[in-house]
Amino acid sequence: MTDQDVVVVIGGDADTCAVVSAALPSTVVCTLEDVAANDNVPTNLWCFVDWLLPEISGLEMVRQLREGPPTLRSHITLVLDEDSAEMRRRALRAGADDYLPGPFSAAGILERLQRYKIGRGATTGAPPRIASGELIVDQEAHRVRWRGQRVALSPGEFQLLAHFLQNPDRLFTRSGLITALGKADHMVDKRTVDVWIGRLRRSLVAQGVPDRLRTVRAMGYVFDSLEQDMGSSREI
């Protein structure tokens, strides 16, 4: 596999995969077995999981994807059996990055992928390379480096970090981040943003990147530039 966007459909039939593949010719649509059997884990891996699967629950599948090395950094969307606050919370607790009201369909997957700008030039109009000190985001290659070393991020974490680096020292509300990342406000709970931020922080810190994300209580989040006081608290 390459650095192309790779979409894994878990729970859909062959027709669902065929429709998604035909609509996104520059994107690889494959099975989970294809990913597991390949030595080169794709950089941009997007998993869509149905709530109801033949052998295990969608929630359990999400947990396994979040723990398995090939899909650890993937962006996981769980397609809900019904759209309720409780199901949304359960999806996030299981490890999903996002959720999508059912039923599971090619149309729903394509709509969400288009919101992520997959297959239609995600970096158009954005600087291909953004640097903040020794932290570098290359949007064309979809790579992050810190002091020359590769930093592994999920597609969602990459998108969030790139947005913050393009807008340092600027306060973003949770609603503002949902809008800026191209996600539908009525479909994404604001608590989901806290999950996104938490995962990005943990991924960066685990790989030696200093935490420059600052929580502004009851308001939102700021990515501090190098000029800011790096010794200050991460929450104010």
PDB file of N, CA, C and O in Angstrom, residues 1 144 149 151 185 203 214 234:
ATOM      1  N   MET A   1       0.830  -1.195   0.000  1.00  0.00           N
ATOM      2  CA  MET A   1       0.000   0.000   0.000  1.00  0.00           C
ATOM      3  C   MET A   1       0.874   1.259   0.000  1.00  0.00           C
ATOM      4  O   MET A   1       2.025   1.212   0.405  1.00  0.00           O
ATOM      5  N   VAL A 144       4.233  14.216   9.263  1.00  0.00           N
ATOM      6  CA  VAL A 144       4.622  15.131  10.338  1.00  0.00           C
ATOM      7  C   VAL A 144       5.992  14.712  10.835  1.00  0.00           C
ATOM      8  O   VAL A 144       6.262  13.511  11.018  1.00  0.00           O
ATOM      9  N   GLN A 149      12.411  13.504  12.913  1.00  0.00           N
ATOM     10  CA  GLN A 149      11.878  12.165  13.082  1.00  0.00           C
ATOM     11  C   GLN A 149      10.392  12.126  12.726  1.00  0.00           C
ATOM     12  O   GLN A 149       9.645  13.050  13.034  1.00  0.00           O
ATOM     13  N   VAL A 151       6.565  11.481  12.890  1.00  0.00           N
ATOM     14  CA  VAL A 151       5.548  11.422  13.941  1.00  0.00           C
ATOM     15  C   VAL A 151       4.311  10.768  13.343  1.00  0.00           C
ATOM     16  O   VAL A 151       3.747  11.268  12.365  1.00  0.00           O
ATOM     17  N   ASP A 185     -22.098  20.353  12.228  1.00  0.00           N
ATOM     18  CA  ASP A 185     -22.325  20.673  13.632  1.00  0.00           C
ATOM     19  C   ASP A 185     -23.451  19.840  14.230  1.00  0.00           C
ATOM     20  O   ASP A 185     -23.396  19.416  15.378  1.00  0.00           O
ATOM     21  N   SER A 203      -0.902  11.484  21.440  1.00  0.00           N
ATOM     22  CA  SER A 203      -0.052  11.009  20.346  1.00  0.00           C
ATOM     23  C   SER A 203       1.233  11.819  20.238  1.00  0.00           C
ATOM     24  O   SER A 203       2.325  11.266  20.063  1.00  0.00           O
ATOM     25  N   ARG A 214      -3.326  24.425  24.372  1.00  0.00           N
ATOM     26  CA  ARG A 214      -3.764  25.012  25.650  1.00  0.00           C
ATOM     27  C   ARG A 214      -5.286  25.047  25.703  1.00  0.00           C
ATOM     28  O   ARG A 214      -5.951  25.502  24.788  1.00  0.00           O
ATOM     29  N   ARG A 234      -1.309  24.257  30.864  1.00  0.00           N
ATOM     30  CA  ARG A 234      -2.012  23.900  29.639  1.00  0.00           C
ATOM     31  C   ARG A 234      -3.490  24.254  29.731  1.00  0.00           C
ATOM     32  O   ARG A 234      -4.235  24.074  28.784  1.00  0.00           O
TER      33      ARG A 234
END
